[in-house]
């Protein structure tokens, strides 16, 4: 049985179609990544699967249960870490854990031991009796993750789990997510803006844009599909350079993003000289040239026309915006 | 029942921690009690009530304290919506009914405590208690007011996106309900058109019930008060539960 089956799921907000006829399956025990730019519909999909949002049409099954007819069974099967904060700031970290444990009817002793164990795991055990309103953003994030794991769900949704965490904590969490997945066979669905994260954690990736799944495969297959090498040329005259390059049949794909030209080609090292010579002849200035094997960054650019760097930046801005709105 | 207790516990914990909220919502009732009580005690005397004007309004001010606190407690759900905590509750495998009951009990408990504080203060101001049984009658009515208006607060919060509508609720709901309830004046002496309006105000029966308990006399028969307030409580509870069930986040 699949952990999740989604069949032509659609969500409309008035005239806006946030999720558009999406179908996919997630095999039990895998880590599944949803990758997409801001507003792609990732959170909306997760909210529907978690029974927090009604679907407009289509069907979905979570742990074999229908998301619209068997909501209680779905809720018992899942844990979720929301993109936005969902803690009670007037309670302590331990009390937040305890509240969660009680809601999921975990017996007293197990609730206490498990809470302490998880708080230790996210390194909050020494601050567990402090009110959450005194916590930093990263500490809150860690607490939310610990809380989402308390009832040992079969399926865990992580909506941007490591957004705003420092690299050390992020690595820590990756390790834990891997362990959870491997040792406890928890199926994990995560959305992320970090390519490294998607690459490091996910067995399967779905790239989603404007509510549609554009492509879905393993990270390696996605990179191989692009194939060859990526040549990155920084030039103040990028559009002219691009039209020149389009004339070569070895240039499989040429794109401009932020005054940088991205060329997908085979055997890049052979063609560099050619490009440099041509630019000299035509008087096109070149600031730098570099070669790398296709990464998920390139996959993302290829399918969405954007680089994840932009997404990262704007995602951070968004978090800042949210905080700002709240503090007013 | 565990779930109801869990939500109740959270509400009570938050209340105990937030001293400013506790003192803040005592401010207005105390102000009314002292200003009206001492201001008018010597010039107003109400036939049938031998405890003076201050004795007459104490039940009204207790009811006021319960009313304000309970509506505010119910409306707190808007904050939970805005700060995201409501999602945590709604995604758990518990029914909305249990959440609603827990919130209502929590709000009513807090409101009852706030009412008790006013009651205790009033004892120092020379309020005499008719009897122990009277005390219990007053408690019952306080609890009923608390439950009714917490449920009303939840019903309102379920339909509101943010706190922008709060002024509206304050001016067009809470103040009229308090003002028309006969908390600070005897409803028997009113012109007939005004009296009939006060009889449409559910809080009137709460005030009258508490007054009967504390003073042993009231304009409305306590059995009638209890029946009408009880019916109002049920209607509010059903409305609150219905609207809360439909909450979207
Ligand atoms: N409650 C809502 N009402 C109206 N529109 C909404 C609502 N929630 C989401 N949307 C819209 O649906 C689209 C998808 O939003 P969603 O939050 O799912 O994106 P996302 O992929 O999670 O983006 P991000 O990476 O920024 O979190 C957006 O255009 C958004 O404006
Ligand atoms: Mg999102």
Coordinates of C-alpha atoms and ligand atoms in Angstrom, one line a residue:
Chain A
X1 CA 0.0 0.0 0.0
X2 CA 1.2 3.5 -0.8
X3 CA 1.5 6.0 2.1
X4 CA -0.3 8.6 0.0
X5 CA -2.3 8.5 -3.2
X6 CA -3.3 11.7 -4.7
X7 CA -5.7 11.6 -7.7
X8 CA -6.5 14.8 -9.7
X9 CA -6.6 16.9 -6.6
X10 CA -7.6 20.5 -7.2
X11 CA -8.0 23.5 -4.9
X12 CA -9.5 26.8 -6.0
X13 CA -9.5 30.0 -4.0
X14 CA -12.2 32.0 -5.8
X15 CA -10.8 32.5 -9.2
X16 CA -7.2 31.4 -8.3
X17 CA -6.4 27.7 -8.9
X18 CA -3.8 27.1 -6.3
X19 CA -3.5 23.3 -6.9
X20 CA -4.4 22.2 -10.4
X21 CA -5.3 18.6 -11.1
X22 CA -2.3 17.1 -9.2
X23 CA -1.7 13.4 -9.1
X24 CA 1.1 11.5 -7.4
X25 CA 1.8 8.6 -5.1
X26 CA 4.2 8.3 -2.2
X27 CA 5.5 4.9 -1.4
X28 CA 5.5 3.9 2.2
X29 CA 8.9 4.5 3.8
X30 CA 10.2 7.0 1.4
X31 CA 11.2 10.6 1.8
X32 CA 9.2 12.6 -0.7
X33 CA 10.1 16.2 -1.5
X34 CA 7.9 18.9 -3.0
X35 CA 10.0 21.6 -4.6
X36 CA 8.6 24.7 -6.0
X37 CA 8.8 28.5 -6.0
X38 CA 6.8 30.7 -3.7
X39 CA 3.1 30.4 -4.2
X40 CA 3.4 27.1 -6.2
X41 CA 0.8 25.4 -4.0
X42 CA 3.0 23.3 -1.7
X43 CA 1.4 24.3 1.5
X44 CA -2.0 24.1 0.0
X45 CA -1.4 20.5 -1.0
X46 CA -0.1 19.6 2.5
X47 CA -3.0 21.4 4.2
X48 CA -5.5 19.4 2.1
X49 CA -3.7 16.1 2.9
X50 CA -3.7 17.0 6.6
X51 CA -7.5 17.6 6.5
X52 CA -7.1 21.3 7.4
X53 CA -8.4 22.5 4.1
X54 CA -11.3 21.2 2.0
X55 CA -10.5 20.2 -1.6
X56 CA -12.4 21.6 -4.5
X57 CA -12.3 18.4 -6.5
X58 CA -10.3 15.2 -6.8
X59 CA -9.4 12.5 -4.3
X60 CA -6.6 11.7 -1.9
X61 CA -5.8 8.9 0.5
X62 CA -3.5 9.1 3.4
X63 CA -2.4 5.9 5.0
X64 CA -5.3 4.3 3.0
X65 CA -7.9 6.7 4.5
X66 CA -10.0 9.2 2.4
X67 CA -9.1 12.8 3.3
X68 CA -12.7 14.0 3.1
X69 CA -14.6 11.0 4.5
X70 CA -12.2 9.5 7.1
X71 CA -10.6 12.7 8.6
X72 CA -10.2 11.3 12.1
X73 CA -8.3 8.2 10.8
X74 CA -6.1 10.5 8.6
X75 CA -5.4 12.8 11.6
X76 CA -4.3 9.8 13.7
X77 CA -1.9 8.7 11.0
X78 CA -0.1 12.0 10.5
X79 CA 2.2 14.4 12.2
X80 CA 2.8 17.9 10.8
X81 CA 5.2 20.7 11.2
X82 CA 3.6 23.8 9.8
X83 CA 5.4 26.4 7.7
X84 CA 4.1 29.1 10.0
X85 CA 4.5 29.0 13.7
X86 CA 1.8 27.2 15.7
X87 CA 3.1 27.2 19.2
X88 CA 1.5 28.7 22.3
X89 CA 3.9 31.4 23.3
X90 CA 2.4 31.9 26.7
X91 CA 3.2 28.3 27.6
X92 CA 6.6 26.7 28.2
X93 CA 8.2 24.4 25.7
X94 CA 7.4 21.4 28.0
X95 CA 3.8 22.5 28.3
X96 CA 3.5 22.8 24.6
X97 CA 4.8 19.2 24.3
X98 CA 2.5 18.1 27.1
X99 CA -0.6 19.8 25.5
X100 CA 0.2 18.0 22.2
X101 CA 0.7 14.6 24.0
X102 CA -2.7 15.0 25.8
X103 CA -4.5 15.9 22.5
X104 CA -3.1 12.7 21.0
X105 CA -4.1 10.8 24.2
X106 CA -0.6 9.5 25.0
X107 CA -0.5 8.0 28.4
X108 CA 1.1 10.1 31.1
X109 CA 4.5 8.4 31.7
X110 CA 5.2 7.8 28.0
X111 CA 4.2 11.4 27.3
X112 CA 6.6 12.7 29.9
X113 CA 9.6 10.5 28.9
X114 CA 9.1 11.0 25.2
X115 CA 8.7 14.8 25.6
X116 CA 12.0 15.0 27.5
X117 CA 13.7 12.7 25.1
X118 CA 12.7 14.8 22.1
X119 CA 13.5 18.1 23.8
X120 CA 16.9 16.7 24.5
X121 CA 17.2 15.7 20.8
X122 CA 16.5 19.3 19.6
X123 CA 18.8 20.6 22.4
X124 CA 16.1 22.5 24.3
X125 CA 16.1 20.4 27.4
X126 CA 17.8 23.1 29.4
X127 CA 15.3 25.7 28.3
X128 CA 12.2 23.5 28.6
X129 CA 10.6 25.4 31.4
X130 CA 11.0 28.8 29.8
X131 CA 8.0 30.5 28.1
X132 CA 8.1 30.1 24.3
X133 CA 7.8 33.8 23.9
X134 CA 11.4 34.1 25.1
X135 CA 12.7 31.7 22.4
X136 CA 14.5 32.6 19.2
X137 CA 13.1 31.7 15.8
X138 CA 15.4 28.7 15.5
X139 CA 14.5 27.4 18.9
X140 CA 10.8 27.7 18.1
X141 CA 11.4 25.7 14.9
X142 CA 13.2 23.0 16.8
X143 CA 10.4 22.8 19.3
X144 CA 7.8 22.5 16.6
X145 CA 9.6 19.6 15.1
X146 CA 10.0 17.8 18.4
X147 CA 6.3 18.3 19.0
X148 CA 5.4 16.9 15.6
X149 CA 7.2 13.7 16.4
X150 CA 5.8 13.2 19.8
X151 CA 2.9 10.9 18.9
X152 CA 5.1 8.8 16.5
X153 CA 3.1 9.4 13.4
X154 CA 3.3 6.9 10.4
X155 CA 3.4 9.8 8.0
X156 CA 5.2 13.1 8.8
X157 CA 4.6 16.3 6.9
X158 CA 7.4 18.9 7.1
X159 CA 6.6 22.2 5.5
X160 CA 9.9 24.0 5.2
X161 CA 11.3 22.4 8.3
X162 CA 14.7 24.0 8.3
X163 CA 13.8 27.5 7.1
X164 CA 15.7 29.9 9.3
X165 CA 17.9 27.3 11.1
X166 CA 21.7 27.7 11.3
X167 CA 23.7 25.1 9.2
X168 CA 24.7 23.1 12.3
X169 CA 21.1 22.6 13.5
X170 CA 20.0 21.9 10.0
X171 CA 22.6 19.1 9.7
X172 CA 21.5 17.8 13.0
X173 CA 17.9 17.7 11.9
X174 CA 18.7 16.0 8.6
X175 CA 20.4 13.3 10.5
X176 CA 17.4 12.9 12.7
X177 CA 15.0 12.9 9.8
X178 CA 17.1 10.2 8.1
X179 CA 17.2 8.1 11.2
X180 CA 13.4 8.4 11.7
X181 CA 12.8 7.4 8.2
X182 CA 15.3 4.5 8.2
X183 CA 14.8 3.1 11.7
X184 CA 11.1 3.8 12.4
X185 CA 10.0 3.6 8.8
X186 CA 8.2 6.9 9.0
X187 CA 7.2 8.2 5.6
X188 CA 8.2 11.8 5.2
X189 CA 6.8 14.5 2.9
X190 CA 8.8 17.7 3.0
X191 CA 8.8 21.0 1.2
X192 CA 12.0 22.9 1.0
X193 CA 13.8 25.8 -0.5
X194 CA 17.2 24.3 0.1
X195 CA 18.5 22.3 -2.8
X196 CA 21.1 20.6 -0.7
X197 CA 18.4 19.5 1.6
X198 CA 16.3 18.0 -1.2
X199 CA 19.3 16.3 -2.6
X200 CA 20.5 15.0 0.7
X201 CA 17.2 13.7 2.0
X202 CA 14.7 12.9 -0.7
X203 CA 14.2 9.6 -2.4
X204 CA 11.7 11.2 -4.8
X205 CA 11.3 14.8 -5.8
X206 CA 8.3 16.5 -7.4
X207 CA 8.9 19.9 -8.9
X208 CA 5.7 22.0 -8.7
X209 CA 5.0 25.3 -10.3
X210 CA 1.7 27.3 -10.5
X211 CA -0.2 24.4 -8.9
X212 CA 1.0 21.8 -11.3
X213 CA 3.5 19.0 -10.9
X214 CA 6.0 19.5 -13.8
X215 CA 8.2 16.6 -13.2
X216 CA 8.7 13.9 -10.7
X217 CA 11.7 11.6 -10.3
X218 CA 14.7 10.7 -8.1
X219 CA 17.2 13.6 -7.6
X220 CA 19.8 11.7 -9.6
X221 CA 17.5 11.0 -12.5
X222 CA 16.4 14.6 -12.6
X223 CA 20.0 15.7 -12.8
X224 CA 20.9 13.1 -15.4
X225 CA 18.0 14.1 -17.6
X226 CA 19.6 17.5 -18.0
X227 CA 22.9 15.7 -18.7
X228 CA 26.3 16.9 -19.9
X229 CA 27.7 20.0 -18.3
X230 CA 26.5 23.4 -17.2
X231 CA 28.5 26.4 -18.4
X232 CA 27.8 29.6 -16.4
X233 CA 29.0 32.9 -18.1
X234 CA 28.7 36.2 -16.4
X235 CA 28.5 39.0 -18.8
X236 CA 27.1 42.6 -18.9
X237 CA 26.0 41.9 -22.4
X238 CA 24.2 38.6 -21.7
X239 CA 21.4 38.9 -24.2
X240 CA 23.7 39.4 -27.1
X241 CA 25.9 36.5 -25.9
X242 CA 22.8 34.4 -25.7
X243 CA 21.8 35.0 -29.3
X244 CA 25.3 34.3 -30.5
X245 CA 25.3 31.0 -28.5
X246 CA 22.0 30.0 -29.9
X247 CA 23.7 29.7 -33.3
X248 CA 25.8 26.7 -32.1
X249 CA 24.1 23.3 -32.4
X250 CA 26.2 21.9 -29.5
X251 CA 24.4 24.4 -27.1
X252 CA 21.5 22.3 -26.0
X253 CA 19.8 24.9 -23.9
X254 CA 20.7 28.6 -23.3
X255 CA 19.0 30.7 -20.7
X256 CA 19.5 34.0 -19.1
X257 CA 18.9 34.6 -15.4
X258 CA 20.1 37.8 -13.6
X259 CA 22.5 38.8 -16.3
X260 CA 24.1 35.4 -16.2
X261 CA 24.0 33.0 -19.1
X262 CA 23.4 29.3 -18.4
X263 CA 24.4 26.9 -21.2
X264 CA 23.7 23.2 -21.1
X265 CA 26.0 21.3 -23.4
X266 CA 28.1 18.1 -23.7
X267 CA 31.9 18.4 -23.1
X268 CA 31.9 22.0 -22.0
X269 CA 35.7 22.0 -21.7
X270 CA 36.0 21.6 -25.5
X271 CA 33.8 24.6 -26.3
X272 CA 35.1 27.2 -23.8
X273 CA 37.8 28.5 -26.1
X274 CA 35.4 28.7 -28.9
X275 CA 33.0 30.9 -26.8
X276 CA 35.8 33.1 -25.5
X277 CA 37.2 33.7 -29.0
X278 CA 33.8 34.5 -30.4
X279 CA 33.1 37.0 -27.7
X280 CA 36.4 38.7 -28.3
X281 CA 35.6 39.0 -32.0
X282 CA 32.1 40.4 -31.5
X283 CA 33.3 42.7 -28.6
X284 CA 31.1 41.0 -26.0
X285 CA 32.6 41.5 -22.5
X286 CA 32.8 38.4 -20.3
X287 CA 33.5 38.7 -16.6
X288 CA 33.7 35.0 -15.6
X289 CA 33.2 31.5 -16.9
X290 CA 32.7 28.4 -14.9
X291 CA 31.7 24.7 -15.5
X292 CA 29.9 22.3 -13.3
X293 CA 27.9 19.1 -13.5
X294 CA 24.1 19.8 -13.4
X295 CA 22.8 20.2 -9.9
X296 CA 19.3 20.5 -8.6
X297 CA 19.7 24.2 -9.0
X298 CA 20.0 23.7 -12.7
X299 CA 17.1 21.3 -12.8
X300 CA 15.0 23.9 -11.0
X301 CA 16.0 26.6 -13.3
X302 CA 15.4 24.4 -16.3
X303 CA 11.8 23.7 -15.3
X304 CA 10.7 26.9 -13.6
X305 CA 12.9 29.6 -15.2
X306 CA 14.0 30.7 -11.8
X307 CA 17.0 29.9 -9.6
X308 CA 16.4 28.7 -6.1
X309 CA 18.6 31.5 -4.8
X310 CA 15.8 33.9 -5.6
X311 CA 13.4 31.6 -3.8
X312 CA 15.7 31.4 -0.8
X313 CA 16.0 35.1 -0.5
X314 CA 12.3 35.8 -0.9
X315 CA 11.4 33.0 1.5
X316 CA 13.5 34.6 4.1
X317 CA 11.8 37.9 3.4
X318 CA 8.5 36.2 3.8
X319 CA 9.4 34.9 7.2
X320 CA 10.5 38.4 8.1
X321 CA 7.3 39.8 6.8
X322 CA 5.2 37.4 8.8
X323 CA 7.1 38.3 12.0
X324 CA 6.7 41.9 11.2
X325 CA 3.0 41.6 10.7
X326 CA 2.7 39.8 14.0
X327 CA 4.7 42.2 16.0
X328 CA 2.5 45.1 15.0
Chain B
X1 CA -13.2 14.3 28.8
X2 CA -9.4 14.3 28.8
X3 CA -9.4 16.6 25.8
X4 CA -11.9 18.9 27.4
X5 CA -9.6 19.0 30.5
X6 CA -6.6 19.7 28.3
X7 CA -8.1 22.7 26.7
X8 CA -9.5 23.9 30.0
X9 CA -6.1 23.6 31.6
X10 CA -4.4 25.6 28.9
X11 CA -6.9 28.4 29.3
X12 CA -6.6 28.5 33.0
X13 CA -2.8 28.4 32.9
X14 CA -2.6 31.3 30.5
X15 CA -5.0 33.2 32.7
X16 CA -3.0 32.6 35.9
X17 CA 0.2 33.7 34.1
X18 CA -1.2 36.9 32.7
X19 CA -1.5 39.2 35.6
X20 CA -2.1 42.2 33.4
X21 CA -5.1 40.5 31.9
X22 CA -6.5 39.7 35.3
X23 CA -6.1 43.2 36.6
X24 CA -7.2 44.8 33.3
X25 CA -10.5 43.2 33.3
X26 CA -11.1 44.0 37.0
X27 CA -10.6 47.7 36.3
X28 CA -13.9 48.6 34.7
X29 CA -16.1 46.7 37.2
X30 CA -14.2 48.1 40.2
X31 CA -14.5 51.6 38.7
X32 CA -18.2 51.2 38.3
X33 CA -18.6 49.7 41.8
X34 CA -16.7 52.5 43.5
X35 CA -17.9 55.5 41.5
X36 CA -21.5 54.5 41.3
X37 CA -21.6 52.8 44.6
X38 CA -20.1 55.6 46.7
X39 CA -21.3 58.4 44.4
X40 CA -24.9 57.5 44.5
X41 CA -25.3 55.6 47.7
X42 CA -26.4 58.6 49.7
X43 CA -28.8 60.1 47.1
X44 CA -30.5 57.0 45.7
X45 CA -32.6 54.6 47.6
X46 CA -34.4 51.8 46.0
X47 CA -37.7 50.6 47.5
X48 CA -37.6 47.0 48.6
X49 CA -33.8 46.9 48.9
X50 CA -32.6 47.9 52.3
X51 CA -28.9 47.4 51.6
X52 CA -28.6 50.8 50.0
X53 CA -27.7 51.5 46.4
X54 CA -24.3 50.0 46.7
X55 CA -25.8 46.7 47.9
X56 CA -28.2 46.9 45.0
X57 CA -25.5 47.2 42.3
X58 CA -23.1 44.7 43.7
X59 CA -24.8 41.8 41.9
X60 CA -24.9 43.9 38.7
X61 CA -21.2 44.6 38.9
X62 CA -20.4 40.9 39.6
X63 CA -22.4 40.0 36.5
X64 CA -20.6 42.7 34.6
X65 CA -17.2 41.2 35.5
X66 CA -18.3 37.8 34.5
X67 CA -19.8 39.1 31.2
X68 CA -16.7 41.0 30.1
X69 CA -14.3 38.3 31.0
X70 CA -16.3 35.5 29.4
X71 CA -16.8 37.3 26.1
X72 CA -13.1 38.2 26.0
X73 CA -12.1 34.6 26.7
X74 CA -14.2 33.4 23.9
X75 CA -12.8 35.9 21.5
X76 CA -9.3 34.8 22.4
X77 CA -9.7 32.2 19.7
X78 CA -9.0 34.9 17.2
X79 CA -5.5 35.2 18.6
X80 CA -5.1 31.5 18.3
X81 CA -6.1 31.8 14.7
X82 CA -3.7 34.6 14.0
X83 CA -0.8 33.1 15.9
X84 CA -1.3 29.8 14.3
X85 CA -2.0 27.8 17.5
X86 CA -5.5 26.9 16.4
X87 CA -4.0 24.7 13.6
X88 CA -2.2 22.6 16.1
X89 CA -5.5 21.9 17.8
X90 CA -7.6 21.4 14.7
X91 CA -5.2 18.9 13.1
X92 CA -5.3 16.6 16.1
X93 CA -7.6 13.6 16.1
X94 CA -10.1 15.2 18.4
X95 CA -13.6 16.4 17.6
X96 CA -14.3 20.1 17.3
X97 CA -17.1 19.6 19.9
X98 CA -14.5 18.6 22.5
X99 CA -12.4 21.6 21.7
X100 CA -15.4 23.9 21.9
X101 CA -16.5 22.4 25.2
X102 CA -13.0 22.7 26.7
X103 CA -12.7 26.4 25.6
X104 CA -16.1 27.2 26.9
X105 CA -15.4 25.6 30.3
X106 CA -12.0 27.3 30.4
X107 CA -13.5 30.7 29.6
X108 CA -16.4 30.3 32.1
X109 CA -14.0 29.2 34.9
X110 CA -11.9 32.4 34.4
X111 CA -15.0 34.5 34.2
X112 CA -16.3 33.0 37.4
X113 CA -13.0 33.7 39.2
X114 CA -13.1 37.3 38.1
X115 CA -16.7 37.6 39.4
X116 CA -15.6 36.0 42.7
X117 CA -12.9 38.6 43.1
X118 CA -15.5 41.4 42.8
X119 CA -17.8 39.5 45.2
X120 CA -15.0 39.2 47.8
X121 CA -14.1 42.8 47.4
X122 CA -17.7 43.8 47.9
X123 CA -17.8 41.9 51.2
X124 CA -15.2 44.4 52.5
X125 CA -17.5 47.2 51.3
X126 CA -20.1 46.0 53.7
X127 CA -22.1 43.7 51.6
X128 CA -24.1 41.2 53.7
X129 CA -24.8 37.8 52.5
X130 CA -28.4 36.6 53.0
X131 CA -27.5 32.9 53.4
X132 CA -25.1 30.2 52.3
X133 CA -27.7 28.8 50.0
X134 CA -28.0 32.3 48.5
X135 CA -24.3 32.2 47.8
X136 CA -24.7 29.0 45.9
X137 CA -27.6 30.4 43.9
X138 CA -25.5 33.4 43.0
X139 CA -22.6 31.0 41.9
X140 CA -25.0 29.1 39.7
X141 CA -26.1 32.2 37.9
X142 CA -22.5 33.4 37.6
X143 CA -21.5 30.1 36.0
X144 CA -24.4 30.3 33.6
X145 CA -23.6 33.8 32.5
X146 CA -19.9 32.7 32.1
X147 CA -20.8 29.7 29.9
X148 CA -23.4 31.6 27.8
X149 CA -21.1 34.5 26.9
X150 CA -17.9 32.5 26.4
X151 CA -19.9 30.4 23.9
X152 CA -21.1 33.7 22.3
X153 CA -17.5 34.9 22.2
X154 CA -16.4 31.7 20.4
X155 CA -19.3 32.0 18.0
X156 CA -18.2 35.6 17.1
X157 CA -14.5 34.6 17.0
X158 CA -15.3 31.8 14.6
X159 CA -16.7 34.3 12.1
X160 CA -14.0 37.0 12.5
X161 CA -10.7 37.1 10.7
X162 CA -8.9 39.5 13.1
X163 CA -9.4 41.9 15.9
X164 CA -10.5 44.8 13.7
X165 CA -14.1 44.2 14.6
X166 CA -13.5 44.3 18.2
X167 CA -14.6 48.0 18.8
X168 CA -17.9 47.1 17.1
X169 CA -18.5 44.2 19.4
X170 CA -17.6 46.3 22.4
X171 CA -19.9 49.2 21.5
X172 CA -22.8 47.3 19.9
X173 CA -22.9 44.2 22.0
X174 CA -21.1 44.1 25.3
X175 CA -22.0 47.6 26.5
X176 CA -25.7 47.4 25.5
X177 CA -26.0 44.0 27.0
X178 CA -24.6 45.4 30.3
X179 CA -26.4 48.7 30.1
X180 CA -29.8 47.3 29.5
X181 CA -29.6 44.5 32.1
X182 CA -30.8 46.4 35.1
X183 CA -27.3 45.9 36.7
X184 CA -27.2 49.5 37.9
X185 CA -30.9 50.5 38.0
X186 CA -34.1 48.7 39.0
X187 CA -36.1 47.6 36.0
X188 CA -39.4 47.9 37.7
X189 CA -39.4 51.7 37.7
X190 CA -38.7 52.0 34.0
X191 CA -41.1 53.3 31.4
X192 CA -42.9 50.3 29.9
X193 CA -41.2 50.5 26.5
X194 CA -37.7 50.5 28.1
X195 CA -38.7 47.8 30.5
X196 CA -39.7 45.5 27.7
X197 CA -36.3 46.0 26.1
X198 CA -34.5 45.1 29.2
X199 CA -36.6 41.9 29.4
X200 CA -35.1 40.9 26.0
X201 CA -31.6 41.2 27.5
X202 CA -30.5 37.8 28.7
X203 CA -28.1 39.3 31.2
X204 CA -31.1 40.8 33.0
X205 CA -32.0 37.3 34.2
X206 CA -28.4 36.7 35.2
X207 CA -28.3 39.9 37.3
X208 CA -31.7 39.2 38.8
X209 CA -30.7 35.7 39.7
X210 CA -27.4 36.8 41.4
X211 CA -29.4 39.6 43.1
X212 CA -31.9 37.1 44.5
X213 CA -29.0 34.9 45.7
X214 CA -27.1 37.7 47.4
X215 CA -29.9 40.0 48.7
X216 CA -32.8 37.6 48.9
X217 CA -35.0 39.9 46.8
X218 CA -35.3 40.5 43.0
X219 CA -37.7 41.9 40.5
X220 CA -37.9 38.7 38.5
X221 CA -38.7 35.4 40.0
X222 CA -35.5 33.3 40.2
X223 CA -37.1 30.3 38.7
X224 CA -38.0 32.3 35.7
X225 CA -34.5 33.8 35.6
X226 CA -33.0 30.4 35.7
X227 CA -35.2 29.0 32.9
X228 CA -34.7 31.9 30.5
X229 CA -30.9 32.1 31.2
X230 CA -30.6 28.4 30.8
X231 CA -32.4 28.5 27.5
X232 CA -30.1 31.3 26.3
X233 CA -27.1 29.3 27.4
X234 CA -28.2 26.3 25.4
X235 CA -28.8 28.4 22.3
X236 CA -25.4 30.1 22.6
X237 CA -23.7 26.8 23.1
X238 CA -25.3 25.2 20.0
X239 CA -24.6 28.3 18.0
X240 CA -21.0 28.5 19.1
X241 CA -20.4 24.8 18.5
X242 CA -22.0 25.1 15.0
X243 CA -20.0 28.0 13.9
X244 CA -16.8 26.7 15.5
X245 CA -17.2 23.5 13.5
X246 CA -17.1 25.5 10.4
X247 CA -14.0 27.5 11.2
X248 CA -11.5 27.7 8.4
X249 CA -7.9 28.5 8.8
Ligands
LIG1 N1 -6.5 31.0 2.2 C1 -6.2 31.4 1.0 N2 -7.0 32.2 0.3 C2 -6.7 32.6 -0.9 N3 -5.6 32.3 -1.6 C3 -4.7 31.5 -1.0 C4 -5.0 31.0 0.3 N4 -3.9 30.1 0.7 C5 -3.1 30.1 -0.4 N5 -3.5 30.9 -1.4 C6 -2.9 31.1 -2.7 O1 -2.6 29.9 -3.2 C7 -1.4 29.9 -3.9 C8 -0.5 28.7 -3.3 O2 -0.1 29.1 -2.0 P1 0.8 28.1 -1.1 O3 0.8 28.7 0.3 O4 0.2 26.7 -1.2 O5 2.2 28.2 -1.8 P2 3.6 27.5 -1.4 O6 4.0 26.7 -2.5 O7 3.4 26.9 -0.1 O8 4.5 28.8 -1.3 P3 5.7 29.2 -0.3 O9 6.9 28.6 -0.8 O10 5.7 30.7 -0.3 O11 5.3 28.7 1.1 C9 -0.8 31.2 -3.7 O12 -1.0 32.0 -4.8 C10 -1.6 31.8 -2.5 O13 -1.7 33.2 -2.6
LIG2 MG1 4.3 27.1 1.7

